[in-house]
mmCIF file of the C-alpha atoms, coordinates in Angstrom:
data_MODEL
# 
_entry.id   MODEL 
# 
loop_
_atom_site.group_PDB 
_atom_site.id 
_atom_site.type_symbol 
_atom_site.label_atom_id 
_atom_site.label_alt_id 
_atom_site.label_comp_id 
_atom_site.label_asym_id 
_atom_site.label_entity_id 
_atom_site.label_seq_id 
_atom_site.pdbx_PDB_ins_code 
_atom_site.Cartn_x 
_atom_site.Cartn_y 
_atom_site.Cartn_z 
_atom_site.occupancy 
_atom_site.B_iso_or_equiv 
_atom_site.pdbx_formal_charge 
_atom_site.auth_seq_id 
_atom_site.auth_comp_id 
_atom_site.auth_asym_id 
_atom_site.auth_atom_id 
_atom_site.pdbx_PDB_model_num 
ATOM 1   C CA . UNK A 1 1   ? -4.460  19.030  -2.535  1.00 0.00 ? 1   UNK A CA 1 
ATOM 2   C CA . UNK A 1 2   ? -3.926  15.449  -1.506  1.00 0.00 ? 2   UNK A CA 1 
ATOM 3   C CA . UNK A 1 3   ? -0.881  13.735  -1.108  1.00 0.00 ? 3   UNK A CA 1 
ATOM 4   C CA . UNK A 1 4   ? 0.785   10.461  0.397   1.00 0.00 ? 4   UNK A CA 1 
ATOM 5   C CA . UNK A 1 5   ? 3.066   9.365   1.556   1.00 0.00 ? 5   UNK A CA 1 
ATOM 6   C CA . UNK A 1 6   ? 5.114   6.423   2.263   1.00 0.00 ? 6   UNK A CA 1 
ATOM 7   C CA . UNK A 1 7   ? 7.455   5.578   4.204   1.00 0.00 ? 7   UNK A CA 1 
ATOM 8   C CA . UNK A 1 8   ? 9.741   2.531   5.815   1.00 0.00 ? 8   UNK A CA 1 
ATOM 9   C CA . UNK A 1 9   ? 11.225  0.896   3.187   1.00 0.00 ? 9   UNK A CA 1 
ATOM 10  C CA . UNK A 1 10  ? 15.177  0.026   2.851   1.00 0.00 ? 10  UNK A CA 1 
ATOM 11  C CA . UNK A 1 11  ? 17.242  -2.958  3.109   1.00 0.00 ? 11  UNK A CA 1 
ATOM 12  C CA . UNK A 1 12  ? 16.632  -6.148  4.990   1.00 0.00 ? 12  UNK A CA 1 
ATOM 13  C CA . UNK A 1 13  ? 18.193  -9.580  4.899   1.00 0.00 ? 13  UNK A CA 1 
ATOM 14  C CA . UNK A 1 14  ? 16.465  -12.860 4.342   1.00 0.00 ? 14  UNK A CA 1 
ATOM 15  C CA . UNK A 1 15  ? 13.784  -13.644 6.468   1.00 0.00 ? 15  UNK A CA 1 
ATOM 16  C CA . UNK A 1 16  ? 13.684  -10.487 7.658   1.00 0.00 ? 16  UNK A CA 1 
ATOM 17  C CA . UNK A 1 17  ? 10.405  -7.564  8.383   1.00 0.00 ? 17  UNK A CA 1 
ATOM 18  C CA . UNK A 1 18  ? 9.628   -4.319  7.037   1.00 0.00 ? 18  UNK A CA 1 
ATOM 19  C CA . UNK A 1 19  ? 6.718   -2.389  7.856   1.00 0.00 ? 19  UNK A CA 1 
ATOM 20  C CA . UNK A 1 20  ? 5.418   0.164   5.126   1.00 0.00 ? 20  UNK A CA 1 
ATOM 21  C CA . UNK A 1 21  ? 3.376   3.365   5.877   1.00 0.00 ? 21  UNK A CA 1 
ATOM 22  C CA . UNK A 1 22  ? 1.039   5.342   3.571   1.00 0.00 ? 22  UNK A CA 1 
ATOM 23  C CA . UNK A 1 23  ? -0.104  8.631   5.402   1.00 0.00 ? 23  UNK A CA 1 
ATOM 24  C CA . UNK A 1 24  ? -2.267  10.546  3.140   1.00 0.00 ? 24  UNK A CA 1 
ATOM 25  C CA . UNK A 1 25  ? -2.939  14.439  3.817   1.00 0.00 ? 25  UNK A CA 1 
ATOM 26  C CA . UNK A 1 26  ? -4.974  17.488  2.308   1.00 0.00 ? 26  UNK A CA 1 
ATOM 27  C CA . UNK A 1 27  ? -8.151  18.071  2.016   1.00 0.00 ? 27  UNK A CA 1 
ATOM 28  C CA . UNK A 1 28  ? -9.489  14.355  2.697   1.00 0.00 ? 28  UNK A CA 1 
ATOM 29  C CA . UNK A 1 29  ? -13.524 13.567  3.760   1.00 0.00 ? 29  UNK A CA 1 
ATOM 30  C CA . UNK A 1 30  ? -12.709 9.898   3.653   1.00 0.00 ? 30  UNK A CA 1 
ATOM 31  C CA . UNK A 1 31  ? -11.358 7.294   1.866   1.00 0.00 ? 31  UNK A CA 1 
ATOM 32  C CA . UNK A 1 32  ? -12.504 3.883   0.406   1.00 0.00 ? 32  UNK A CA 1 
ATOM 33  C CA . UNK A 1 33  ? -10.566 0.791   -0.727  1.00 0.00 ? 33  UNK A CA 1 
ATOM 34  C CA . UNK A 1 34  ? -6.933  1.045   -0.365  1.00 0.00 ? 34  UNK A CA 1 
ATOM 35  C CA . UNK A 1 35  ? -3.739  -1.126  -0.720  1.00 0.00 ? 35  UNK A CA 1 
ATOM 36  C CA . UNK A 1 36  ? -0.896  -1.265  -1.847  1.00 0.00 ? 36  UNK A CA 1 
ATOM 37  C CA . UNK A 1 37  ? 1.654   -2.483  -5.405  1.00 0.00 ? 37  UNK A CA 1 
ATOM 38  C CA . UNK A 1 38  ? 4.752   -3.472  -6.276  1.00 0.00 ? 38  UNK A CA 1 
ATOM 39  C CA . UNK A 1 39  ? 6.807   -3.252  -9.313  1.00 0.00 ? 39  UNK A CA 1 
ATOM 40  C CA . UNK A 1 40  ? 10.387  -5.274  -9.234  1.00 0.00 ? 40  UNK A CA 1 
ATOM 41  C CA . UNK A 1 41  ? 12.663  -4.567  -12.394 1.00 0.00 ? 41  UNK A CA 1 
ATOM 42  C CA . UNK A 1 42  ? 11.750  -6.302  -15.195 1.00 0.00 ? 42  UNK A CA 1 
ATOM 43  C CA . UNK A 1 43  ? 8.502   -7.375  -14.047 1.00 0.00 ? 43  UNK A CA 1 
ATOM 44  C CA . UNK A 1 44  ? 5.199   -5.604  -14.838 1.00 0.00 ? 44  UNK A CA 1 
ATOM 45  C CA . UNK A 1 45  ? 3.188   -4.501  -11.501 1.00 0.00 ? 45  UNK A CA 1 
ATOM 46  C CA . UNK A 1 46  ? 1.460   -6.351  -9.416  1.00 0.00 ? 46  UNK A CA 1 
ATOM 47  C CA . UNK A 1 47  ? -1.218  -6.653  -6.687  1.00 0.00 ? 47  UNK A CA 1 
ATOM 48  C CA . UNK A 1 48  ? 0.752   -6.579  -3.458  1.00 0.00 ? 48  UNK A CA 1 
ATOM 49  C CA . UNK A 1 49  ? -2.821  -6.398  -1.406  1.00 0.00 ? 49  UNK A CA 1 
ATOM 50  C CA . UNK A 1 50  ? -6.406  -4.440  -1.817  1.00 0.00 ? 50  UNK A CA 1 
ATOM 51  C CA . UNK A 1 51  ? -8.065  -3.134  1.277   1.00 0.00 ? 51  UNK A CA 1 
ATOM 52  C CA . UNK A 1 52  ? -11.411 -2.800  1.537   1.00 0.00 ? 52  UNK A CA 1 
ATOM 53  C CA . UNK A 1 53  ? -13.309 -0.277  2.964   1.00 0.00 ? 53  UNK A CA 1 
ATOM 54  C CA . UNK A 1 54  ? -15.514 -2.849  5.098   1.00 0.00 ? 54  UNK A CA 1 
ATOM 55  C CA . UNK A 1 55  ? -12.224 -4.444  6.174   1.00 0.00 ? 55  UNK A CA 1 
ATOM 56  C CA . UNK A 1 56  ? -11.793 -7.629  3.946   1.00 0.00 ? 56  UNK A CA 1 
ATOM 57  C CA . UNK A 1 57  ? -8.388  -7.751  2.493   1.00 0.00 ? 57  UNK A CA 1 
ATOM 58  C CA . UNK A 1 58  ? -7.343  -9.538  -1.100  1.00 0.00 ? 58  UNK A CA 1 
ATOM 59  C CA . UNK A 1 59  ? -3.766  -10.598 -1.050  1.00 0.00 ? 59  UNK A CA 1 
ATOM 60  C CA . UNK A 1 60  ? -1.534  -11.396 -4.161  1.00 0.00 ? 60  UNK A CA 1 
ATOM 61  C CA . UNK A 1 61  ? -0.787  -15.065 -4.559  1.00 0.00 ? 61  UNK A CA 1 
ATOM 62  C CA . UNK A 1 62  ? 3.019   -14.731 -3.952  1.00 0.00 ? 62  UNK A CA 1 
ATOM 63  C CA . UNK A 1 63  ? 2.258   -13.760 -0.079  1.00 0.00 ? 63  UNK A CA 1 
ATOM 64  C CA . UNK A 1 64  ? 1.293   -16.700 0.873   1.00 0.00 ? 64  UNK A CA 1 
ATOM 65  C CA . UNK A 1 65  ? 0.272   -15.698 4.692   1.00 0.00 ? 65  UNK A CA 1 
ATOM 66  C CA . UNK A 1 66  ? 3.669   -13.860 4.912   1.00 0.00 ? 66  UNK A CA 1 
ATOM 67  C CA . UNK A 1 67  ? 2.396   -10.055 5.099   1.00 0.00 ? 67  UNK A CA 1 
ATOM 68  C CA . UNK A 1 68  ? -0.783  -8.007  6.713   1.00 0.00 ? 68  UNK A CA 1 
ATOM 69  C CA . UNK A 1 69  ? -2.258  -5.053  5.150   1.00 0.00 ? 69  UNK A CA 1 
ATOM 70  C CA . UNK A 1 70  ? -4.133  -2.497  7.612   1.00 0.00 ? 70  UNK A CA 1 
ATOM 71  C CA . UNK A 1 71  ? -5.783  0.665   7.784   1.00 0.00 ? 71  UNK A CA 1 
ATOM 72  C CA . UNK A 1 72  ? -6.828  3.029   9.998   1.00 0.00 ? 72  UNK A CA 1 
ATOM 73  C CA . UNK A 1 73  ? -9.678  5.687   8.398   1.00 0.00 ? 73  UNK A CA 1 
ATOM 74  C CA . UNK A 1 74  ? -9.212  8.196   11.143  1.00 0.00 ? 74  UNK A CA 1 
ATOM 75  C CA . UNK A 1 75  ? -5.333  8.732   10.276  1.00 0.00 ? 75  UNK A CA 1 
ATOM 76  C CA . UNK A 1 76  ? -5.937  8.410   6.184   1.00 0.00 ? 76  UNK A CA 1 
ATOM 77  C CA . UNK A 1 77  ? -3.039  5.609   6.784   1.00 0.00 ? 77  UNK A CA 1 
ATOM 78  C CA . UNK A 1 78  ? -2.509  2.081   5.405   1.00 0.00 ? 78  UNK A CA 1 
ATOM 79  C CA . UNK A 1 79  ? 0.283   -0.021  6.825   1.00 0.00 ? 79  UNK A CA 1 
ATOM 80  C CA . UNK A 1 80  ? 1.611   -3.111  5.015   1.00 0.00 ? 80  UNK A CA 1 
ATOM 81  C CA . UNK A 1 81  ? 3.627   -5.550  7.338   1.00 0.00 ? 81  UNK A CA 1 
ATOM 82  C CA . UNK A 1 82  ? 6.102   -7.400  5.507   1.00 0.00 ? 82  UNK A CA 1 
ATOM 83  C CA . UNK A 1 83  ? 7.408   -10.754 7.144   1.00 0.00 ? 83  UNK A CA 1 
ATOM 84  C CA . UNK A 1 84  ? 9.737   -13.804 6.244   1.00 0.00 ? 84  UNK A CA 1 
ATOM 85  C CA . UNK A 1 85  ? 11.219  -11.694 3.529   1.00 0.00 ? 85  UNK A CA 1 
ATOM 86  C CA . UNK A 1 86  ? 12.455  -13.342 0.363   1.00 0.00 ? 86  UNK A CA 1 
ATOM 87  C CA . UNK A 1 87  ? 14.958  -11.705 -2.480  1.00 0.00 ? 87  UNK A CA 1 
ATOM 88  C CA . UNK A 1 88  ? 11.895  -11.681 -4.604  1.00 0.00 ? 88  UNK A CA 1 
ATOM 89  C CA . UNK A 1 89  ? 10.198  -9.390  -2.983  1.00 0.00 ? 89  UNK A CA 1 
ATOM 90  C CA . UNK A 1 90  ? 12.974  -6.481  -3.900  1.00 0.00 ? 90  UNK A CA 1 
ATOM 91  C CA . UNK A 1 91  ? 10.602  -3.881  -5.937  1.00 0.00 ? 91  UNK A CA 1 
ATOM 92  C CA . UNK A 1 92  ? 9.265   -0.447  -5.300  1.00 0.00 ? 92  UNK A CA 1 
ATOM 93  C CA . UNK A 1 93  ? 6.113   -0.406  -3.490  1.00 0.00 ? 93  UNK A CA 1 
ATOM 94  C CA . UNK A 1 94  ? 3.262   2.024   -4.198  1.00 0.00 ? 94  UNK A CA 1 
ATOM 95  C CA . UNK A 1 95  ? 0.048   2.403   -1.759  1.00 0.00 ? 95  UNK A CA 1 
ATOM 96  C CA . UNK A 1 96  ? -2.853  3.989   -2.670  1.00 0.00 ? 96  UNK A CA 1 
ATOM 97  C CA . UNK A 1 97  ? -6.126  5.357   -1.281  1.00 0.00 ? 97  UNK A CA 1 
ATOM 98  C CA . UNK A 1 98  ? -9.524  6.326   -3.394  1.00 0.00 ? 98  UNK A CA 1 
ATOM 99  C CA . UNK A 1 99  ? -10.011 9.801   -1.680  1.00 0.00 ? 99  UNK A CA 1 
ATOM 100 C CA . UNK A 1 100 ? -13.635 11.838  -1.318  1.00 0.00 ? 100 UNK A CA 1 
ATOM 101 C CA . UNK A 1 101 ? -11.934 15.133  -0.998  1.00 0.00 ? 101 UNK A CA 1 
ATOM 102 C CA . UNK A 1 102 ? -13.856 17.781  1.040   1.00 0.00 ? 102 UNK A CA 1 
ATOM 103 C CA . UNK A 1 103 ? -17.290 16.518  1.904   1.00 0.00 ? 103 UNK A CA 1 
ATOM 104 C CA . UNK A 1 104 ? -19.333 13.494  1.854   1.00 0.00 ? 104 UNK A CA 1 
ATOM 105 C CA . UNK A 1 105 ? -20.412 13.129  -1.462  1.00 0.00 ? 105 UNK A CA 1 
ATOM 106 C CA . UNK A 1 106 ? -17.409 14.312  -3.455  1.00 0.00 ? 106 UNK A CA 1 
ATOM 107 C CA . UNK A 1 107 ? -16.301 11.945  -6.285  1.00 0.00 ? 107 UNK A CA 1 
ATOM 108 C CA . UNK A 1 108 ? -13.878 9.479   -4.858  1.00 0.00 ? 108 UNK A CA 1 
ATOM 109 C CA . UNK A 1 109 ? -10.541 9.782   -7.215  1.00 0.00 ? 109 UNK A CA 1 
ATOM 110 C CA . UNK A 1 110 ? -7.260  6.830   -6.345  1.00 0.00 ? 110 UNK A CA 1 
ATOM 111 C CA . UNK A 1 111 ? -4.320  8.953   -5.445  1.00 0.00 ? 111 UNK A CA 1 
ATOM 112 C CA . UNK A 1 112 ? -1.049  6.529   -5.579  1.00 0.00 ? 112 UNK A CA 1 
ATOM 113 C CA . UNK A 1 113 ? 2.122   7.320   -3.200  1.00 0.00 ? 113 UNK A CA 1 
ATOM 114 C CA . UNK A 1 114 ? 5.933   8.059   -4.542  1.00 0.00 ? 114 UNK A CA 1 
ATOM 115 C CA . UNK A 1 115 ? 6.966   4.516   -4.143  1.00 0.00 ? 115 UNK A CA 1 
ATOM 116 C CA . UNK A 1 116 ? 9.550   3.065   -1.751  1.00 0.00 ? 116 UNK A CA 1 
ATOM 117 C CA . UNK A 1 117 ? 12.341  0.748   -2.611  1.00 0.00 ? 117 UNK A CA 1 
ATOM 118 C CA . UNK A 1 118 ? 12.334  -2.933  -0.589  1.00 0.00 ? 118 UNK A CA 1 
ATOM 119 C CA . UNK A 1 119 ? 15.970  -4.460  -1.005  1.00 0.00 ? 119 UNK A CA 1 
ATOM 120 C CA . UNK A 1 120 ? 16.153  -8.120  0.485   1.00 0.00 ? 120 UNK A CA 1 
ATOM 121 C CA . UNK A 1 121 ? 19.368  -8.880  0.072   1.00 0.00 ? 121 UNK A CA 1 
ATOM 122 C CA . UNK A 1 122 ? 21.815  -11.488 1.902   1.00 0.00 ? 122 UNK A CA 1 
# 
């Protein structure tokens, strides 16, 4: 089994930081690109930011500079550091990894976390 799973969401004023974890665990040989969504209510998902397995990162237009996505291969985590918050940026957040399970050549499949709720609020 694989699972993630994220954590480090809440609430956070204005202006303010969060700083999002994806830890994925089970029976993982590696994983490939990564990243990371977002869904706010009423809005249909979109590309928060895609991280590539070579390390080149594609950000959605709305961040502007404002957040850093990261990964580290040996922990099967992504990070995504959220700065200079803004109220649009309240959604629920969803990373996900594209996981060869068991050995080297095993077919890579995208497992997606639970989603975390990001409240900017004044």
């Amino acid at each position: 089994q694989v699972q993630l799973v994220e954590s480090g969401g809440g609430l956070v004023q204005p202006g303010g930081s969060l700083r999002l974890s994806c830890a994925a665990s089970g029976n993982i040989y590696s994983f490939l690109n990564a990243g990371w969504f977002r869904q706010a209510p009423g809005k249909q998902r979109e590309l928060v930011a895609r991280i590539m397995d070579a390390g080149s990162i594609k950000y959605g237009d709305f961040v502007a500079g404002r957040f850093t996505g990261s990964r580290d291969n040996a922990k099967n985590t992504v990070w995504l550091e959220m700065n200079s918050l803004r109220l649009e940026d309240t959604a629920v957040y969803y990373c996900y990894l594209t996981i060869r399970s068991g050995y080297s050549s095993a077919y890579p499949k995208t497992y997606w976390g639970q989603g975390i709720q990001v409240a900017v609020s004044a």
